[in-house]
mmCIF file of C-alpha atoms and ligand atoms in Angstrom:
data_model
loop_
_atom_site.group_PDB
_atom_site.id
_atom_site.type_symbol
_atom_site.label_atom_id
_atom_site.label_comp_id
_atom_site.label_asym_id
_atom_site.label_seq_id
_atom_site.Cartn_x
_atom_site.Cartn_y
_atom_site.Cartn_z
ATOM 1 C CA UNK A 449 84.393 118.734 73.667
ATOM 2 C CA UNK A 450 87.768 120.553 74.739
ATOM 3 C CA UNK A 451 87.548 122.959 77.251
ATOM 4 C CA UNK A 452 88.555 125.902 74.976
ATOM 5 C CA UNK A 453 84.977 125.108 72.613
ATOM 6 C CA UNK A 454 82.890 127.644 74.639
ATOM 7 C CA UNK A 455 84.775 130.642 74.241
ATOM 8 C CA UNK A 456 84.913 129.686 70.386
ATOM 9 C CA UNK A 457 80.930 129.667 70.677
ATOM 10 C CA UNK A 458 81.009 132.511 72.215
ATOM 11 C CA UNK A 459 83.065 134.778 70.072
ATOM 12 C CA UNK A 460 81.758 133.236 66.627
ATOM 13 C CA UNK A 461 78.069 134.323 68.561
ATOM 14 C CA UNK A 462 75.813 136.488 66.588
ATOM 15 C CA UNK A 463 75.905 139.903 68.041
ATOM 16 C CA UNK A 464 74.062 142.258 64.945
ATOM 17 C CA UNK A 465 70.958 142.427 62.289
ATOM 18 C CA UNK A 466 73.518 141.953 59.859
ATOM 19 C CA UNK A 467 75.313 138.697 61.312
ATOM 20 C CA UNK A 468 71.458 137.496 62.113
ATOM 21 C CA UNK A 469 70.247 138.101 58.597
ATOM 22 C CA UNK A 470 73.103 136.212 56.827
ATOM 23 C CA UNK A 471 73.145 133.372 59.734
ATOM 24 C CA UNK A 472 68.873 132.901 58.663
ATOM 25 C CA UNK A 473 68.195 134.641 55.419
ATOM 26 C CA UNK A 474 64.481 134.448 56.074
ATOM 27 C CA UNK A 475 65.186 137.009 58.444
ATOM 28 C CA UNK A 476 66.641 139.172 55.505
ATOM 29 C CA UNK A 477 62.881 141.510 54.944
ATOM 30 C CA UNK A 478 62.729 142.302 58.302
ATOM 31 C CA UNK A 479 66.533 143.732 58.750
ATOM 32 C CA UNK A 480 65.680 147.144 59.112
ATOM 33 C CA UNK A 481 62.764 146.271 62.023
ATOM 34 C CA UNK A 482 65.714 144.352 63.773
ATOM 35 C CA UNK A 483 68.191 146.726 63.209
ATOM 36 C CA UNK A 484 65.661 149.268 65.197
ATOM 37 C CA UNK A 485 64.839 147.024 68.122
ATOM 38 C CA UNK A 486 68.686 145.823 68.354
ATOM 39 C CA UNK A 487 69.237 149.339 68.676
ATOM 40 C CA UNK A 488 67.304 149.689 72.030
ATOM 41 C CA UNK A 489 67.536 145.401 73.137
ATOM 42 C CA UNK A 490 70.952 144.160 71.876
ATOM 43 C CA UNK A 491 71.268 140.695 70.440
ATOM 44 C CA UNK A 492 73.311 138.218 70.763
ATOM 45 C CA UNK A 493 73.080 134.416 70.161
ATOM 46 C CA UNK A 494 75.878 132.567 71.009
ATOM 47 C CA UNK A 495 76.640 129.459 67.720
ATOM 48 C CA UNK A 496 75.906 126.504 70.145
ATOM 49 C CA UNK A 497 72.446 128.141 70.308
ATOM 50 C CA UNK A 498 71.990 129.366 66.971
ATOM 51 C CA UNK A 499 73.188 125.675 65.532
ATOM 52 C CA UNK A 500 69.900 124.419 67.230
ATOM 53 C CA UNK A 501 67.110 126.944 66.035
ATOM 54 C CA UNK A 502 65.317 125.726 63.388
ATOM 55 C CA UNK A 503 62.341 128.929 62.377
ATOM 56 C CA UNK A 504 59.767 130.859 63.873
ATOM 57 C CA UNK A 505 57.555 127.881 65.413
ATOM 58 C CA UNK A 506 60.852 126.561 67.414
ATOM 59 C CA UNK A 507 60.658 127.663 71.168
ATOM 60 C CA UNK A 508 64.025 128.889 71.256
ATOM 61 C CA UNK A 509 63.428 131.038 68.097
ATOM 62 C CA UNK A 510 61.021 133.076 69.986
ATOM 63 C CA UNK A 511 63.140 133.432 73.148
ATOM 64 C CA UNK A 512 66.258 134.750 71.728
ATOM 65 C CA UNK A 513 65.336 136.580 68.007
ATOM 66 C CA UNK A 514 64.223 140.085 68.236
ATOM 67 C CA UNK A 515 61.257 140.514 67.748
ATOM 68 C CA UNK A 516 59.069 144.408 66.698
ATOM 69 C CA UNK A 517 56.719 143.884 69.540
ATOM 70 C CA UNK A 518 59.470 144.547 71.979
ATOM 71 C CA UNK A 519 59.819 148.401 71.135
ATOM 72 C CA UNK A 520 55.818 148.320 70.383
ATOM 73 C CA UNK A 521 55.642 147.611 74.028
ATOM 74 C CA UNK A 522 56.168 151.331 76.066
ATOM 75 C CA UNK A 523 53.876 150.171 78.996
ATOM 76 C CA UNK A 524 55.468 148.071 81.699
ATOM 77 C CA UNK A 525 58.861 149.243 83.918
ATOM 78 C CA UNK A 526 62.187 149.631 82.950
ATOM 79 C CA UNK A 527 62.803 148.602 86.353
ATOM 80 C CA UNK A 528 60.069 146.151 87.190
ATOM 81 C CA UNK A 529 61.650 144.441 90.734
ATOM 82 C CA UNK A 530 62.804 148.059 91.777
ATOM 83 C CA UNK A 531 66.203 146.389 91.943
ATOM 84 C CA UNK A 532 68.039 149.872 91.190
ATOM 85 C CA UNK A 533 66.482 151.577 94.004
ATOM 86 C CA UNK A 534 66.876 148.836 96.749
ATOM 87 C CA UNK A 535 70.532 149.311 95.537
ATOM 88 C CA UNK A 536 72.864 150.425 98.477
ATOM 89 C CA UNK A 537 76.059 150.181 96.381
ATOM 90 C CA UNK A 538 76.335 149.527 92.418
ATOM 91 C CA UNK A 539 75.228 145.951 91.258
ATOM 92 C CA UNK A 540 73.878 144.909 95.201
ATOM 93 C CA UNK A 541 70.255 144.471 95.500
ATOM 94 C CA UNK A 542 69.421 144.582 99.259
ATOM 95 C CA UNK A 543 65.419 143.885 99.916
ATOM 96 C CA UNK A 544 65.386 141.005 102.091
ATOM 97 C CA UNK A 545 66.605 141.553 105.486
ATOM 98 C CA UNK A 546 69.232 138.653 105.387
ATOM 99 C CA UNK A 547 70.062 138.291 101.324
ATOM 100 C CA UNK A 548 71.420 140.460 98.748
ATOM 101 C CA UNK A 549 71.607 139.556 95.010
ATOM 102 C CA UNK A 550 74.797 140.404 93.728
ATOM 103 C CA UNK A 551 75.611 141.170 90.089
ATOM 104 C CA UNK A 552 78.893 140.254 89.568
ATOM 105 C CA UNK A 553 79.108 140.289 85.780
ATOM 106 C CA UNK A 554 77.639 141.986 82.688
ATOM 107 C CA UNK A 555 77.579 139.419 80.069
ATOM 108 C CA UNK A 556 75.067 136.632 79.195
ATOM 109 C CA UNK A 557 75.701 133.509 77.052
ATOM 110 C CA UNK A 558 72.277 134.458 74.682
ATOM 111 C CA UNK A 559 70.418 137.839 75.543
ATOM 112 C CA UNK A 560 66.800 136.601 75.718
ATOM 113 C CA UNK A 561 64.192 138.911 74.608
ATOM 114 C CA UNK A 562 61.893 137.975 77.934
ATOM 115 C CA UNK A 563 64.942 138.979 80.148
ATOM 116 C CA UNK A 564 63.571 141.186 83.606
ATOM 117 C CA UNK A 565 67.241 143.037 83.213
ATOM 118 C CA UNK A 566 66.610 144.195 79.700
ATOM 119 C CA UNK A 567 67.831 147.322 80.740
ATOM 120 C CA UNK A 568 70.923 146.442 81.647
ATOM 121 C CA UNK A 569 72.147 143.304 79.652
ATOM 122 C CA UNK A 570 74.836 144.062 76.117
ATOM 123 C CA UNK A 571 73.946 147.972 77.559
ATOM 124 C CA UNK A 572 75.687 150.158 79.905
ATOM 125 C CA UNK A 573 75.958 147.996 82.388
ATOM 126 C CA UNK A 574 79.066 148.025 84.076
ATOM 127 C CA UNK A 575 80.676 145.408 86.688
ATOM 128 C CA UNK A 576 84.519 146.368 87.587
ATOM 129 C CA UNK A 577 87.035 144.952 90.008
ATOM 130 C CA UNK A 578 85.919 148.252 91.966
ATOM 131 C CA UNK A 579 82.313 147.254 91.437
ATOM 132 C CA UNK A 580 82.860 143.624 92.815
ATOM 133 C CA UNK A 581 85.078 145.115 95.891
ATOM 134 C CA UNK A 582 82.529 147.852 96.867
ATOM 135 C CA UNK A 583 79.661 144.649 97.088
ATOM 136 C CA UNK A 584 81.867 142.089 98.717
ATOM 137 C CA UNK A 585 82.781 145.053 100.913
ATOM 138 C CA UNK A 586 79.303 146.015 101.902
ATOM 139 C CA UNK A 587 78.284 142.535 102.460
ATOM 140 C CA UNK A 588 81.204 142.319 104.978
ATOM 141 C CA UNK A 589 80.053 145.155 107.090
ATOM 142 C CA UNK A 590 76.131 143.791 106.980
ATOM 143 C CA UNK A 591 76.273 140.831 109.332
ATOM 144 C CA UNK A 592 72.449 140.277 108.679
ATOM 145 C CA UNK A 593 73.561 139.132 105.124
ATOM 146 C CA UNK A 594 73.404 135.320 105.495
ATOM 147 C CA UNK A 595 72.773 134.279 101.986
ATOM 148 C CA UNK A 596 74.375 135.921 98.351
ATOM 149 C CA UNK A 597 72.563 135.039 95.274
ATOM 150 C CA UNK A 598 75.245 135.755 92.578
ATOM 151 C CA UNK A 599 73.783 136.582 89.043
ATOM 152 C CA UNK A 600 74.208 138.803 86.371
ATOM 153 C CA UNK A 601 74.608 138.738 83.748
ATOM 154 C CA UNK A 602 75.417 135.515 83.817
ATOM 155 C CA UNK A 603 78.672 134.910 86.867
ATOM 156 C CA UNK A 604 80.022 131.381 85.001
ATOM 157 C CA UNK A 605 80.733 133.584 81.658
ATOM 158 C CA UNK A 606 83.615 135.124 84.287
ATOM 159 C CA UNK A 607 86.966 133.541 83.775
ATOM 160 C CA UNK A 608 87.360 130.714 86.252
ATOM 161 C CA UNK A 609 90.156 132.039 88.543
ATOM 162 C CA UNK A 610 87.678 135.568 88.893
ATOM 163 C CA UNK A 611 84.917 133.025 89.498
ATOM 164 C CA UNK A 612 87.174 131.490 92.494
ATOM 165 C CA UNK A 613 88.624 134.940 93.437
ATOM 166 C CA UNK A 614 84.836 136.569 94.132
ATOM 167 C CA UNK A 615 83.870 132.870 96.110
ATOM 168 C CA UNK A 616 86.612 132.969 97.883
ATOM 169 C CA UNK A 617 86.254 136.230 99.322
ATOM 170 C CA UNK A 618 82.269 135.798 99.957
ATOM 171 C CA UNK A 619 83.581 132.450 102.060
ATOM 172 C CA UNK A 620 85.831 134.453 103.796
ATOM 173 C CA UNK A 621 83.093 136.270 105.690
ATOM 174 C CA UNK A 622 81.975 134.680 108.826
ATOM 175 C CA UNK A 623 78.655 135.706 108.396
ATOM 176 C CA UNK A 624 77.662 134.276 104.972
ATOM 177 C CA UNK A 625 76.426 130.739 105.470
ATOM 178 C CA UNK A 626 75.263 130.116 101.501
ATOM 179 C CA UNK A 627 76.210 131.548 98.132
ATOM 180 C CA UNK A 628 73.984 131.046 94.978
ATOM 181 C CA UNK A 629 74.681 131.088 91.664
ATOM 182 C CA UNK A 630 71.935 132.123 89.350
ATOM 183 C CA UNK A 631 73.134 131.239 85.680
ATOM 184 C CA UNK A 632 71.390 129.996 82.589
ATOM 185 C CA UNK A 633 75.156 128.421 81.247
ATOM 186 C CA UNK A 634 73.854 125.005 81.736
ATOM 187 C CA UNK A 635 71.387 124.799 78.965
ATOM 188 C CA UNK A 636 72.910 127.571 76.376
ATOM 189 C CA UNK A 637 76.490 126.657 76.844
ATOM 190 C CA UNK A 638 76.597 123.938 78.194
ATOM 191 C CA UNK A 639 80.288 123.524 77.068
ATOM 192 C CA UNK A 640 81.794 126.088 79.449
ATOM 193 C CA UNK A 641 80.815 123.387 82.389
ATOM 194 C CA UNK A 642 84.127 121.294 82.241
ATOM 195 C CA UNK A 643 85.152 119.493 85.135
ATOM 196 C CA UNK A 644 87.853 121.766 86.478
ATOM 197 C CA UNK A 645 85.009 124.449 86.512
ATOM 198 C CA UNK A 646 82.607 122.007 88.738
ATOM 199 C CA UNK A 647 85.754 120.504 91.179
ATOM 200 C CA UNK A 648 86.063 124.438 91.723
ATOM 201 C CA UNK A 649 82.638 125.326 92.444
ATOM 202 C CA UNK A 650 82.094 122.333 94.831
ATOM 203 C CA UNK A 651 85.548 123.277 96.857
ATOM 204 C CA UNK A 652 82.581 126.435 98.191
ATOM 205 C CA UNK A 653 80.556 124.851 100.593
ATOM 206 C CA UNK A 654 77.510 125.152 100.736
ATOM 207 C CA UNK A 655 77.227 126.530 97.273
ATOM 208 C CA UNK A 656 73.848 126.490 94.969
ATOM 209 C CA UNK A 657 73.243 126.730 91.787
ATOM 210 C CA UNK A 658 69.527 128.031 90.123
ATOM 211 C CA UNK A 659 70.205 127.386 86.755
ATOM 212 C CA UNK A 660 67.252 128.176 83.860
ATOM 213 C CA UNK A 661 65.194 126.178 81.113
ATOM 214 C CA UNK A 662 62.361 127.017 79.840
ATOM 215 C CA UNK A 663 61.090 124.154 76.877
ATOM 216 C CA UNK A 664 62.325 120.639 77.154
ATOM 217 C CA UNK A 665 64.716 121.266 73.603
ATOM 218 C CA UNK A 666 67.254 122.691 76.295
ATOM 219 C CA UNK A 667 67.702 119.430 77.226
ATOM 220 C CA UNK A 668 70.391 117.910 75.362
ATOM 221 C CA UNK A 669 73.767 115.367 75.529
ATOM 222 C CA UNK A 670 75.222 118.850 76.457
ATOM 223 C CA UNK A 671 73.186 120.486 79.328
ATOM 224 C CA UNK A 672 73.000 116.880 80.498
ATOM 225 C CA UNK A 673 76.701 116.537 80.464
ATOM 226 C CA UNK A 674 76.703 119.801 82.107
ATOM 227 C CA UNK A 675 74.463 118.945 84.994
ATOM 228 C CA UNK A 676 75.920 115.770 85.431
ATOM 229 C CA UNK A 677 79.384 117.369 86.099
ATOM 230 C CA UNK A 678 77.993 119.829 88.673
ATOM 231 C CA UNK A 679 75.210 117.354 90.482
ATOM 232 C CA UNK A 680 78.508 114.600 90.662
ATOM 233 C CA UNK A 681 80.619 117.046 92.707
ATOM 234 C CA UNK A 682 77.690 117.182 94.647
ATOM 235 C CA UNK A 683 76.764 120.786 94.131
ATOM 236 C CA UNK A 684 72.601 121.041 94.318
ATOM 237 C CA UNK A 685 71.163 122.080 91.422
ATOM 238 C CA UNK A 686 67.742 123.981 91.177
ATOM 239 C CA UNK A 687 66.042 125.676 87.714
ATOM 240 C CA UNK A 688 64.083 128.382 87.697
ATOM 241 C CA UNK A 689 61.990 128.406 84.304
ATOM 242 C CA UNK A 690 59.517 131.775 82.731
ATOM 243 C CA UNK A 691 56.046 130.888 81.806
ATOM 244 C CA UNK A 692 56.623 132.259 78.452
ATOM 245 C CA UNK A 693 53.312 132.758 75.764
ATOM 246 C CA UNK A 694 54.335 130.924 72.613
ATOM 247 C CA UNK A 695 57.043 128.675 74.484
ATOM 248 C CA UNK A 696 56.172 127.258 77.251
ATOM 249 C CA UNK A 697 52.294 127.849 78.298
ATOM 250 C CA UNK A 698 51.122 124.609 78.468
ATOM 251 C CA UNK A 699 51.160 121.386 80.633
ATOM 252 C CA UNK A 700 52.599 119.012 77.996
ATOM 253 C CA UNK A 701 55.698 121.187 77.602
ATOM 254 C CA UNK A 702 55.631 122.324 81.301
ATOM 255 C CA UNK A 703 55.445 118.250 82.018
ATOM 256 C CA UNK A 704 58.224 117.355 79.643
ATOM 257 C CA UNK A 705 60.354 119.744 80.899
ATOM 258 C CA UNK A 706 60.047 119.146 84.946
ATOM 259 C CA UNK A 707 60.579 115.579 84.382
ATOM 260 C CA UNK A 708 63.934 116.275 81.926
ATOM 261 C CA UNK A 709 65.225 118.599 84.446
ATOM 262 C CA UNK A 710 64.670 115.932 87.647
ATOM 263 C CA UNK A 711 65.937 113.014 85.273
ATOM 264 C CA UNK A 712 69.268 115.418 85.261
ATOM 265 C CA UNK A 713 69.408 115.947 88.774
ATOM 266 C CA UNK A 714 67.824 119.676 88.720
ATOM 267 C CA UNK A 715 65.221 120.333 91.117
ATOM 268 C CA UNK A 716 62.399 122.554 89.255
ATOM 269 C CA UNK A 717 62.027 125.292 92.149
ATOM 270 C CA UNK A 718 60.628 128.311 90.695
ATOM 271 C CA UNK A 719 58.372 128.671 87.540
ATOM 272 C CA UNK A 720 57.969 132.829 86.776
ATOM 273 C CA UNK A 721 55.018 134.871 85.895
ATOM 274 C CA UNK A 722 56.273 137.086 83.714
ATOM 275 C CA UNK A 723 57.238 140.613 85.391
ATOM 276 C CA UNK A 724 56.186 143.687 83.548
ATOM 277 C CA UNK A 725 59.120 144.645 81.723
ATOM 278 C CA UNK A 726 58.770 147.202 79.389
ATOM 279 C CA UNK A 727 59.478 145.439 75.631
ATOM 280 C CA UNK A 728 58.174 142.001 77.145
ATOM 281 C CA UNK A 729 54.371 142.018 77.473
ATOM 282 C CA UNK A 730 54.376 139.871 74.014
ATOM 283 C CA UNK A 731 55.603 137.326 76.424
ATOM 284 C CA UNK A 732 53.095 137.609 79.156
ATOM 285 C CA UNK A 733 50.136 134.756 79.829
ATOM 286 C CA UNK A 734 47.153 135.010 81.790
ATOM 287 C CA UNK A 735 47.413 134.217 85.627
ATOM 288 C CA UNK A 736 44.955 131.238 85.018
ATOM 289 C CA UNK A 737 46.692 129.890 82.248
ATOM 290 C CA UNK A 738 49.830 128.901 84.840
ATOM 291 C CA UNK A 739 47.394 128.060 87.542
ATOM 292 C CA UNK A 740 46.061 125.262 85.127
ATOM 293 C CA UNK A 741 49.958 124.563 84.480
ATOM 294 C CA UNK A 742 49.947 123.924 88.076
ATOM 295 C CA UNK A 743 47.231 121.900 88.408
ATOM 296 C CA UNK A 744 47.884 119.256 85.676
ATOM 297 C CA UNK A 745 51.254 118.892 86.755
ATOM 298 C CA UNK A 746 49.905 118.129 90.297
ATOM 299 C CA UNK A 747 47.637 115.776 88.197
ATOM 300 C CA UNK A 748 50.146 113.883 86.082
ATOM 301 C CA UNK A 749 54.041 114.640 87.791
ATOM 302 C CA UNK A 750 55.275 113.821 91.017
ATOM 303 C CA UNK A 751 55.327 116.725 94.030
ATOM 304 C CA UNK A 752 58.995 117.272 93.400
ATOM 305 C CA UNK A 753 58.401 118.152 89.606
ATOM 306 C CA UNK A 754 56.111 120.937 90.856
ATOM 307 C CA UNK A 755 58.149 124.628 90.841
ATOM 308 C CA UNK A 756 56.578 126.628 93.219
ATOM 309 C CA UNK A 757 54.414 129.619 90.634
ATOM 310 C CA UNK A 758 55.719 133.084 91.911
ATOM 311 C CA UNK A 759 54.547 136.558 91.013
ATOM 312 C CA UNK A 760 57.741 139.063 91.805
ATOM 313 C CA UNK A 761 55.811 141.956 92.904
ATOM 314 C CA UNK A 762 56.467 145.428 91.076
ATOM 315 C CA UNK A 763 58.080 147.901 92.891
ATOM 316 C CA UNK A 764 60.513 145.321 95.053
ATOM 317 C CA UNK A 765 57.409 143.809 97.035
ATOM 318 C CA UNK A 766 59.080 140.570 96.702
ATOM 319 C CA UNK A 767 57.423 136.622 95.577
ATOM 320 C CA UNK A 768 54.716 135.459 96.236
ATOM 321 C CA UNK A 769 53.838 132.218 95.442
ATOM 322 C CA UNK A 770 49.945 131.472 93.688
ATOM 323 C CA UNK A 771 48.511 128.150 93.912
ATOM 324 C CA UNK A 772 45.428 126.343 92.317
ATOM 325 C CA UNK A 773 42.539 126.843 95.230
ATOM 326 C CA UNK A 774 42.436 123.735 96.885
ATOM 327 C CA UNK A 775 39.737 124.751 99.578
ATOM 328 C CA UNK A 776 36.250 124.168 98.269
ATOM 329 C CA UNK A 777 34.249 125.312 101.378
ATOM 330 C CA UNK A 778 34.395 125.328 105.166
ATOM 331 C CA UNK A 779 31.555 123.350 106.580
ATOM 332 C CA UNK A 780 31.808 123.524 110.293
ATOM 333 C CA UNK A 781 34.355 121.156 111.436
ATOM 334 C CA UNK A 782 35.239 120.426 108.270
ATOM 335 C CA UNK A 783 36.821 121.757 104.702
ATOM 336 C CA UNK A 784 35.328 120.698 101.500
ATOM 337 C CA UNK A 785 38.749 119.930 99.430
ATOM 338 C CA UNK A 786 39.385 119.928 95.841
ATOM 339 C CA UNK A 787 41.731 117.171 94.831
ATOM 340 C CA UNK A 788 43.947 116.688 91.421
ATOM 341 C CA UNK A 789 41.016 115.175 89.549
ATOM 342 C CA UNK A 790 38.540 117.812 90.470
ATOM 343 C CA UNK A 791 36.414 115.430 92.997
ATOM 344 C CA UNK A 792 35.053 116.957 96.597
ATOM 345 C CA UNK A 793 36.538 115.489 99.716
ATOM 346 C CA UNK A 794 35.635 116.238 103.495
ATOM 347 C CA UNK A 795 38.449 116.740 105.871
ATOM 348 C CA UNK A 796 37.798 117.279 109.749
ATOM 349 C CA UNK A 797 39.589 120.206 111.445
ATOM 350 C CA UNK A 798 40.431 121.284 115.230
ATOM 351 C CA UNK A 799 38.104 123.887 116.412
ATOM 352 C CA UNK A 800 40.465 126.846 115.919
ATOM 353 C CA UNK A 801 41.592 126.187 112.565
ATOM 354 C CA UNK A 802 38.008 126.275 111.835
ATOM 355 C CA UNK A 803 37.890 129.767 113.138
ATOM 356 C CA UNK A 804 41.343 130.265 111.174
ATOM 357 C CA UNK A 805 39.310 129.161 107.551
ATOM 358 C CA UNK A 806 36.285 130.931 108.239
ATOM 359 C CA UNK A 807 37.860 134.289 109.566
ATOM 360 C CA UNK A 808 36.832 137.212 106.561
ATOM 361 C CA UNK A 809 40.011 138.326 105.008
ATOM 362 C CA UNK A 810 41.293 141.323 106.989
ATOM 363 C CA UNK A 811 41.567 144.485 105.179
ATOM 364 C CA UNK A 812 45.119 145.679 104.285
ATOM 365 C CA UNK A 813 46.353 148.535 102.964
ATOM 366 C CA UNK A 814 47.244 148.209 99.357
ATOM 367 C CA UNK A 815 51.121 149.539 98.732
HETATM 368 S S1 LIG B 926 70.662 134.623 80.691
HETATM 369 FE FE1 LIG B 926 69.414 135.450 82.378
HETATM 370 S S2 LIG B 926 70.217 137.507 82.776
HETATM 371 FE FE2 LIG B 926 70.993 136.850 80.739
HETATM 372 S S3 LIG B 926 69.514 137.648 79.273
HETATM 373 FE FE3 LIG B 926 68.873 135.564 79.769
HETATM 374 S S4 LIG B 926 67.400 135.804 81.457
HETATM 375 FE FE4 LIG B 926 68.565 137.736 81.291
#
């Protein structure tokens, strides 16, 4: 497809009840409940994605059409990663000592309804040239700053020479060793990956990109095309993919999907618990049903199919990763371990990691 195809999909995008109602006329009864929670959540759905869903039962359906239960939901936090208030200067997120996240543009190829910014995103959220100056400023003058995640918004909806402008300037800096891009362009438009847009990206070294899938349909001649441009300029490619109720909450899809993305080159590396974001909780599993994710994948995928399960904490605590409990018992010298299939095995241990496993959890303060 020419290079120009993406910016046709993404101004022939659906972007109101109206357009949404004539694009699926089975959508046509519930126009005033979508014109309400459009009102508060914006849509939009850019035509590559809307050619592809199919009803309610399709797993994109439910990740990008509004839905009543989002403005149902008042509990949660606008704000659930306290990314505002770790905020030295607009759009810079500043929690770990020696990262920021960056936001270096306000537009997304699809909004999805699960999003953690669904505050911000098709809402007043704004990213300037001043914006992007005042960030790549403050990064300058922190020399602890090692790493910049980029994100958004989505940064690869940015023309290419801004793209090249911002990476340039972030290289510039002495102090910055790596630069990641966080985008979910890969599997929604996979178009706007064209080979002058890879050759770019790869001329920043060492450069990163996370991109996002969540349900093995992502996966298409497109997002592989798309991957295959960025993983043959030799640019490492990682996903980060939402445990999603409805989409994604089980080990078939979770399987299908880890081995797609490594057959493309894509490392899974994160798979999300679902933050509490206000309008989301429709979205949110049990704890237990991704620890079982976990735990058959362990069963039935290789190690490097296995994303690492993270909780962001509320209130900018940071991840934490959860993992099925491997450790039966400590018997003496020994643990009592818990393998894939569920069967006890006895593994010997130095004297002081004995102490180490049997030591009662200390008691810390709860933030
Ligand atoms: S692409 Fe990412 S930032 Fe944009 S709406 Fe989806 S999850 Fe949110």
């Amino acid at each position: 497809m020419e290079s120009g195809s993406w910016k046709k999909q993404l101004r022939s995008g659906i972007s109101n009840a109206g357009e949404l109602c004539t694009a699926f006329p089975q959508l046509a009864p519930k126009r005033a409940m979508i014109e309400e929670v459009t009102a508060t959540y914006p849509v939009f759905i850019n035509s590559y994605i809307a050619g592809m869903l199919k009803g309610p039962s399709d797993p994109l359906w439910r990740q990008f059409i509004p839905d009543n239960a989002e403005i149902d939901d008042t509990g949660g936090m606008v704000d659930p990663l306290a990314e505002d208030s770790t905020s030295p200067v607009p759009n810079i997120t500043h929690r770990y000592p020696n990262r920021v996240l960056f936001l270096v543009s306000n537009r997304c190829a699809v909004h999805c309804r699960f999003c953690t910014r669904k505050r911000k995103i098709g809402r007043s959220f704004e990213v300037t040239a001043a914006t992007i100056t005042q960030g790549i400023d403050y990064i300058s003058r922190s020399p602890q700053v090692r790493d910049v995640l980029l994100s958004g918004g989505d940064p690869l909806l940015l023309p290419t020479d801004q793209i090249a402008d911002i990476l340039g300037r972030l290289s510039e800096i002495r102090h910055v060793d790596i630069i990641r891009i966080g985008t979910r362009v890969p599997g929604v438009l996979p178009d706007r990956i064209t080979a002058g847009l890879a050759r770019m990206l790869a001329s920043f070294k060492p450069l990163y990109i996370n991109t996002h899938f969540n349900h093995p349909v992502e996966i298409t001649p497109q997002s592989r095309r798309a991957c295959a441009l960025l993983a043959d300029v030799g640019i490492p490619l990682g996903c980060q993919t939402v445990l999603l109720k409805g989409v994604n909450d089980s080990a078939d899809i979770m399987c299908r999907l880890m081995e797609g993305l490594l057959s493309m080159r894509v490392r899974p590396y994160y798979l999300h618990h679902m933050d509490y974001t206000r309008g989301t909780a429709h979205f949110r599993t049990s704890l237990s049903a991704g620890l079982d994710i976990i735990r058959e994948l362990r069963c039935h995928a290789s190690g490097m199919s296995v994303p690492h399960y993270v909780i962001d904490l509320p209130g900018g605590g940071g991840k934490v990763p959860l993992t099925p409990d491997y450790i039966h018992a400590v018997d003496g010298n020994a643990l009592l371990l818990k393998n894939f299939q569920g069967k006890l095995f006895r593994y010997d241990i130095e004297a002081q990691d004995a102490e180490t496993f049997s030591a009662p959890l200390a008691h810390t303060p709860v933030i």
